[in-house]
Amino acid sequence: MGYKIVVVGATGNVGREMLNILDERQFPVDAIEVLASRRSIGTEVSFGDKTLKTKDLDTFDFTGWDMALFAVGSEATKKYAPLAAKAGCVVIDNSSLYRYDPDVPLVVPEVNPEAVLDYSKKNIIANPNCSTAQMVVALKPLHDRARIKRVVVSTYQSVSGAGKDGIDELWDQTKSIYNPVDNKEFNKFTKQIAFNVIPHIDVFMEDGSTKEEWKMVVETKKIIDKDIKVTATCVRVPVFVGHSEAINIEFEDHLDEDEARDILREAPGVMVIDKREDGGYVTPIECVGDFATFISRIRQDSTIDNGLNLWCVSDNLRKGAALNAVQIAETLGQRVLKKG
Ligand SMILES: NC(=O)c1ccc[n+]([C@@H]2O[C@H](COP(=O)([O-])OP(=O)(O)OC[C@H]3O[C@@H](n4cnc5c(N)ncnc54)[C@H](OP(=O)(O)O)[C@@H]3O)[C@@H](O)[C@H]2O)c1
């Protein structure tokens, strides 16, 4: 016997990827429903070799369904996730709405799988922000060995992190620069994204940081250790899929770069590609469609006592969202629901 699964936001970037990953990982599905807004009723989405027709979230009854993988914005999540949870269907949510709620576990299965057991307070489990998810996969095994004191991270985040409208804007703007025929308005990003970079993701906070940067700080603390200090600069770059991060880590104990490389080679979800030669590292285009978080450019930071630098790349629609959500569903299934 398998699970009855609902994919909410099935016409979006993350929703479509969740359907691909459920199929690729042969998640034991007995029944599946795909939901989106009313405007998408009847839109076809693929699930393996099947084509499913999207239904309206607003009229759906979650009673009798095991898990709902939510990939809609916070506003729709606020309205519909509690209804699903109340109907007995466990919500695994990709929005930021519940991530900081003390009664909702924030889970990256390679890092804190045991946290899923706390799902029952609200019947909801939160997925972290895409840039946090890949970073904590890299940090956790190093923290276990040498205790991380401080992390300085700069991100290079792809436009797919801003939803399907983000992808469309980069595509249309790039074409319009070569062929400025139609005076199309661009309003997804705050400045031109084609052939440019924008040091601004999500809204500004009072202290001058952005909410994306704040999310990396508080989510890392909630997932790994409240004592880790993180400072982040998050930047949108004209890449369609795949987030990159330059990470500087300061440890309490000494950690040699060779030992760090060995630890990361053994770490779950990590793939080390680190040759000190032309092309001996991973770039975002190479990580698309992959499950792994890729680590390259591991090297000592000689400006502090116990410091390392590394380069971390992952498919933001996968480890940053859809894959992590399916891994949470797998973990909840294996540890709690025990079907399949
Ligand atoms: N993209 C990433 O890298 C990433 C990473 C982590 C988390 N997330 C989060 O995941 C969620 C989805 O992101 P995305 O990138 O997939 O966005 P997207 O491509 O814009 O897709 C949004 C989906 O939500 C549906 N939707 C929106 N409002 C709705 C409503 N009122 N009722 C029902 N369905 C509604 C849309 O349906 P229609 O097609 O009918 O409009 C669509 O299926 C967001 O909360 C986002 O912050 C995204």
PDB file of N, CA and C and ligand atoms in Angstrom, residues 9-15 36-37 39-40 57 71-73 76 80 94-95 99 128 130 160-161 163-164 316-317 320-321, ligand 1:
ATOM      1  N   GLY A   9       0.036  23.639  -6.284  1.00  0.00           N
ATOM      2  CA  GLY A   9       0.913  24.537  -7.059  1.00  0.00           C
ATOM      3  C   GLY A   9       1.590  23.747  -8.169  1.00  0.00           C
ATOM      4  N   ALA A  10       0.842  22.780  -8.710  1.00  0.00           N
ATOM      5  CA  ALA A  10       1.427  21.808  -9.649  1.00  0.00           C
ATOM      6  C   ALA A  10       1.807  22.416 -10.993  1.00  0.00           C
ATOM      7  N   THR A  11       1.290  23.611 -11.314  1.00  0.00           N
ATOM      8  CA  THR A  11       1.647  24.248 -12.587  1.00  0.00           C
ATOM      9  C   THR A  11       2.884  25.124 -12.463  1.00  0.00           C
ATOM     10  N   GLY A  12       3.421  25.277 -11.257  1.00  0.00           N
ATOM     11  CA  GLY A  12       4.569  26.163 -11.034  1.00  0.00           C
ATOM     12  C   GLY A  12       5.893  25.428 -11.214  1.00  0.00           C
ATOM     13  N   ASN A  13       6.984  26.195 -11.090  1.00  0.00           N
ATOM     14  CA  ASN A  13       8.336  25.627 -11.234  1.00  0.00           C
ATOM     15  C   ASN A  13       8.569  24.496 -10.243  1.00  0.00           C
ATOM     16  N   VAL A  14       8.250  24.760  -8.977  1.00  0.00           N
ATOM     17  CA  VAL A  14       8.532  23.773  -7.927  1.00  0.00           C
ATOM     18  C   VAL A  14       7.542  22.611  -8.023  1.00  0.00           C
ATOM     19  N   GLY A  15       6.264  22.919  -8.264  1.00  0.00           N
ATOM     20  CA  GLY A  15       5.250  21.870  -8.345  1.00  0.00           C
ATOM     21  C   GLY A  15       5.570  20.857  -9.441  1.00  0.00           C
ATOM     22  N   ALA A  36      -3.997  23.747  -8.499  1.00  0.00           N
ATOM     23  CA  ALA A  36      -3.445  25.096  -8.690  1.00  0.00           C
ATOM     24  C   ALA A  36      -4.610  26.060  -8.548  1.00  0.00           C
ATOM     25  N   SER A  37      -4.459  27.260  -9.073  1.00  0.00           N
ATOM     26  CA  SER A  37      -5.548  28.229  -8.936  1.00  0.00           C
ATOM     27  C   SER A  37      -6.650  27.908  -9.959  1.00  0.00           C
ATOM     28  N   ARG A  39      -7.635  29.599 -12.382  1.00  0.00           N
ATOM     29  CA  ARG A  39      -7.296  29.900 -13.787  1.00  0.00           C
ATOM     30  C   ARG A  39      -6.578  28.741 -14.483  1.00  0.00           C
ATOM     31  N   SER A  40      -6.084  27.781 -13.703  1.00  0.00           N
ATOM     32  CA  SER A  40      -5.355  26.655 -14.317  1.00  0.00           C
ATOM     33  C   SER A  40      -6.165  25.364 -14.377  1.00  0.00           C
ATOM     34  N   LEU A  57      -7.625  24.324  -6.265  1.00  0.00           N
ATOM     35  CA  LEU A  57      -7.305  24.191  -4.843  1.00  0.00           C
ATOM     36  C   LEU A  57      -8.476  24.654  -3.968  1.00  0.00           C
ATOM     37  N   ALA A  71       3.406  24.088  -2.901  1.00  0.00           N
ATOM     38  CA  ALA A  71       4.361  24.998  -3.561  1.00  0.00           C
ATOM     39  C   ALA A  71       3.588  26.153  -4.172  1.00  0.00           C
ATOM     40  N   VAL A  72       2.888  26.876  -3.300  1.00  0.00           N
ATOM     41  CA  VAL A  72       2.227  28.119  -3.712  1.00  0.00           C
ATOM     42  C   VAL A  72       2.816  29.217  -2.806  1.00  0.00           C
ATOM     43  N   GLY A  73       2.544  30.457  -3.069  1.00  0.00           N
ATOM     44  CA  GLY A  73       3.096  31.537  -2.237  1.00  0.00           C
ATOM     45  C   GLY A  73       2.522  31.509  -0.824  1.00  0.00           C
ATOM     46  N   ALA A  76      -1.526  32.076  -0.345  1.00  0.00           N
ATOM     47  CA  ALA A  76      -2.396  30.911  -0.577  1.00  0.00           C
ATOM     48  C   ALA A  76      -2.126  29.827   0.472  1.00  0.00           C
ATOM     49  N   TYR A  80      -4.916  27.877   2.762  1.00  0.00           N
ATOM     50  CA  TYR A  80      -5.282  26.483   2.488  1.00  0.00           C
ATOM     51  C   TYR A  80      -4.516  25.434   3.309  1.00  0.00           C
ATOM     52  N   ASN A  94       6.557  24.591   1.029  1.00  0.00           N
ATOM     53  CA  ASN A  94       7.732  25.269   0.463  1.00  0.00           C
ATOM     54  C   ASN A  94       7.765  26.775   0.706  1.00  0.00           C
ATOM     55  N   SER A  95       6.679  27.360   1.146  1.00  0.00           N
ATOM     56  CA  SER A  95       6.682  28.817   1.342  1.00  0.00           C
ATOM     57  C   SER A  95       7.418  29.142   2.642  1.00  0.00           C
ATOM     58  N   ARG A  99       8.141  28.573   8.457  1.00  0.00           N
ATOM     59  CA  ARG A  99       9.525  28.159   8.758  1.00  0.00           C
ATOM     60  C   ARG A  99       9.998  28.565  10.142  1.00  0.00           C
ATOM     61  N   PRO A 128      13.067  24.608   3.975  1.00  0.00           N
ATOM     62  CA  PRO A 128      13.785  25.884   4.080  1.00  0.00           C
ATOM     63  C   PRO A 128      13.858  26.630   2.753  1.00  0.00           C
ATOM     64  N   CYS A 130      15.663  28.105  -0.483  1.00  0.00           N
ATOM     65  CA  CYS A 130      16.557  27.378  -1.388  1.00  0.00           C
ATOM     66  C   CYS A 130      18.035  27.614  -1.076  1.00  0.00           C
ATOM     67  N   SER A 160      15.020  31.377 -11.548  1.00  0.00           N
ATOM     68  CA  SER A 160      13.927  30.432 -11.267  1.00  0.00           C
ATOM     69  C   SER A 160      13.536  30.456  -9.790  1.00  0.00           C
ATOM     70  N   GLY A 161      14.412  30.973  -8.948  1.00  0.00           N
ATOM     71  CA  GLY A 161      14.075  31.150  -7.531  1.00  0.00           C
ATOM     72  C   GLY A 161      12.955  32.156  -7.335  1.00  0.00           C
ATOM     73  N   GLY A 163      10.248  32.118  -9.212  1.00  0.00           N
ATOM     74  CA  GLY A 163       9.053  31.548  -9.834  1.00  0.00           C
ATOM     75  C   GLY A 163       9.094  31.613 -11.352  1.00  0.00           C
ATOM     76  N   LYS A 164       8.000  31.130 -11.964  1.00  0.00           N
ATOM     77  CA  LYS A 164       7.987  31.051 -13.433  1.00  0.00           C
ATOM     78  C   LYS A 164       8.053  32.441 -14.063  1.00  0.00           C
ATOM     79  N   ASN A 316      18.356  24.778  -7.509  1.00  0.00           N
ATOM     80  CA  ASN A 316      17.474  25.395  -6.500  1.00  0.00           C
ATOM     81  C   ASN A 316      16.054  24.862  -6.563  1.00  0.00           C
ATOM     82  N   LEU A 317      15.628  24.398  -7.734  1.00  0.00           N
ATOM     83  CA  LEU A 317      14.269  23.847  -7.811  1.00  0.00           C
ATOM     84  C   LEU A 317      14.222  22.444  -7.219  1.00  0.00           C
ATOM     85  N   GLY A 320      16.816  22.856  -3.344  1.00  0.00           N
ATOM     86  CA  GLY A 320      16.283  24.066  -2.711  1.00  0.00           C
ATOM     87  C   GLY A 320      14.786  24.049  -2.513  1.00  0.00           C
ATOM     88  N   ALA A 321      14.092  23.057  -3.048  1.00  0.00           N
ATOM     89  CA  ALA A 321      12.633  23.060  -2.918  1.00  0.00           C
ATOM     90  C   ALA A 321      12.058  21.648  -3.107  1.00  0.00           C
TER      91      ALA A 321
HETATM   92  N1  LIG B   1      11.646  28.466  -6.989  1.00  0.00           N
HETATM   93  C1  LIG B   1      12.421  28.175  -5.964  1.00  0.00           C
HETATM   94  O1  LIG B   1      13.664  28.003  -6.095  1.00  0.00           O
HETATM   95  C2  LIG B   1      11.828  28.014  -4.612  1.00  0.00           C
HETATM   96  C3  LIG B   1      12.650  27.524  -3.611  1.00  0.00           C
HETATM   97  C4  LIG B   1      12.141  27.377  -2.339  1.00  0.00           C
HETATM   98  C5  LIG B   1      10.828  27.711  -2.103  1.00  0.00           C
HETATM   99  N2  LIG B   1      10.050  28.216  -3.093  1.00  0.00           N
HETATM  100  C6  LIG B   1       8.669  28.546  -2.761  1.00  0.00           C
HETATM  101  O2  LIG B   1       7.787  27.613  -3.385  1.00  0.00           O
HETATM  102  C7  LIG B   1       6.563  28.247  -3.700  1.00  0.00           C
HETATM  103  C8  LIG B   1       6.275  28.077  -5.189  1.00  0.00           C
HETATM  104  O3  LIG B   1       7.334  28.665  -5.937  1.00  0.00           O
HETATM  105  P1  LIG B   1       7.448  28.494  -7.529  1.00  0.00           P
HETATM  106  O4  LIG B   1       8.822  28.955  -7.854  1.00  0.00           O
HETATM  107  O5  LIG B   1       7.008  27.145  -7.977  1.00  0.00           O
HETATM  108  O6  LIG B   1       6.349  29.584  -8.035  1.00  0.00           O
HETATM  109  P2  LIG B   1       5.609  29.658  -9.444  1.00  0.00           P
HETATM  110  O7  LIG B   1       6.418  29.018 -10.511  1.00  0.00           O
HETATM  111  O8  LIG B   1       5.228  31.080  -9.611  1.00  0.00           O
HETATM  112  O9  LIG B   1       4.283  28.772  -9.229  1.00  0.00           O
HETATM  113  C9  LIG B   1       3.295  29.135  -8.304  1.00  0.00           C
HETATM  114  C10 LIG B   1       2.229  28.045  -8.201  1.00  0.00           C
HETATM  115  O10 LIG B   1       1.307  28.416  -7.196  1.00  0.00           O
HETATM  116  C11 LIG B   1      -0.013  28.401  -7.733  1.00  0.00           C
HETATM  117  N3  LIG B   1      -0.831  29.419  -7.062  1.00  0.00           N
HETATM  118  C12 LIG B   1      -0.516  30.712  -6.849  1.00  0.00           C
HETATM  119  N4  LIG B   1      -1.534  31.323  -6.183  1.00  0.00           N
HETATM  120  C13 LIG B   1      -2.480  30.393  -5.979  1.00  0.00           C
HETATM  121  C14 LIG B   1      -3.764  30.383  -5.353  1.00  0.00           C
HETATM  122  N5  LIG B   1      -4.284  31.483  -4.793  1.00  0.00           N
HETATM  123  N6  LIG B   1      -4.465  29.234  -5.332  1.00  0.00           N
HETATM  124  C15 LIG B   1      -3.970  28.120  -5.901  1.00  0.00           C
HETATM  125  N7  LIG B   1      -2.769  28.044  -6.502  1.00  0.00           N
HETATM  126  C16 LIG B   1      -2.033  29.169  -6.543  1.00  0.00           C
HETATM  127  C17 LIG B   1       0.186  28.709  -9.206  1.00  0.00           C
HETATM  128  O11 LIG B   1      -0.940  28.288  -9.908  1.00  0.00           O
HETATM  129  P3  LIG B   1      -1.390  28.997 -11.287  1.00  0.00           P
HETATM  130  O12 LIG B   1      -0.507  28.431 -12.356  1.00  0.00           O
HETATM  131  O13 LIG B   1      -2.809  28.581 -11.415  1.00  0.00           O
HETATM  132  O14 LIG B   1      -1.184  30.465 -11.101  1.00  0.00           O
HETATM  133  C18 LIG B   1       1.429  27.869  -9.485  1.00  0.00           C
HETATM  134  O15 LIG B   1       1.065  26.514  -9.618  1.00  0.00           O
HETATM  135  C19 LIG B   1       6.711  29.699  -3.233  1.00  0.00           C
HETATM  136  O16 LIG B   1       6.193  29.823  -1.928  1.00  0.00           O
HETATM  137  C20 LIG B   1       8.208  29.910  -3.232  1.00  0.00           C
HETATM  138  O17 LIG B   1       8.602  30.922  -2.344  1.00  0.00           O
HETATM  139  C21 LIG B   1      10.513  28.350  -4.346  1.00  0.00           C
END
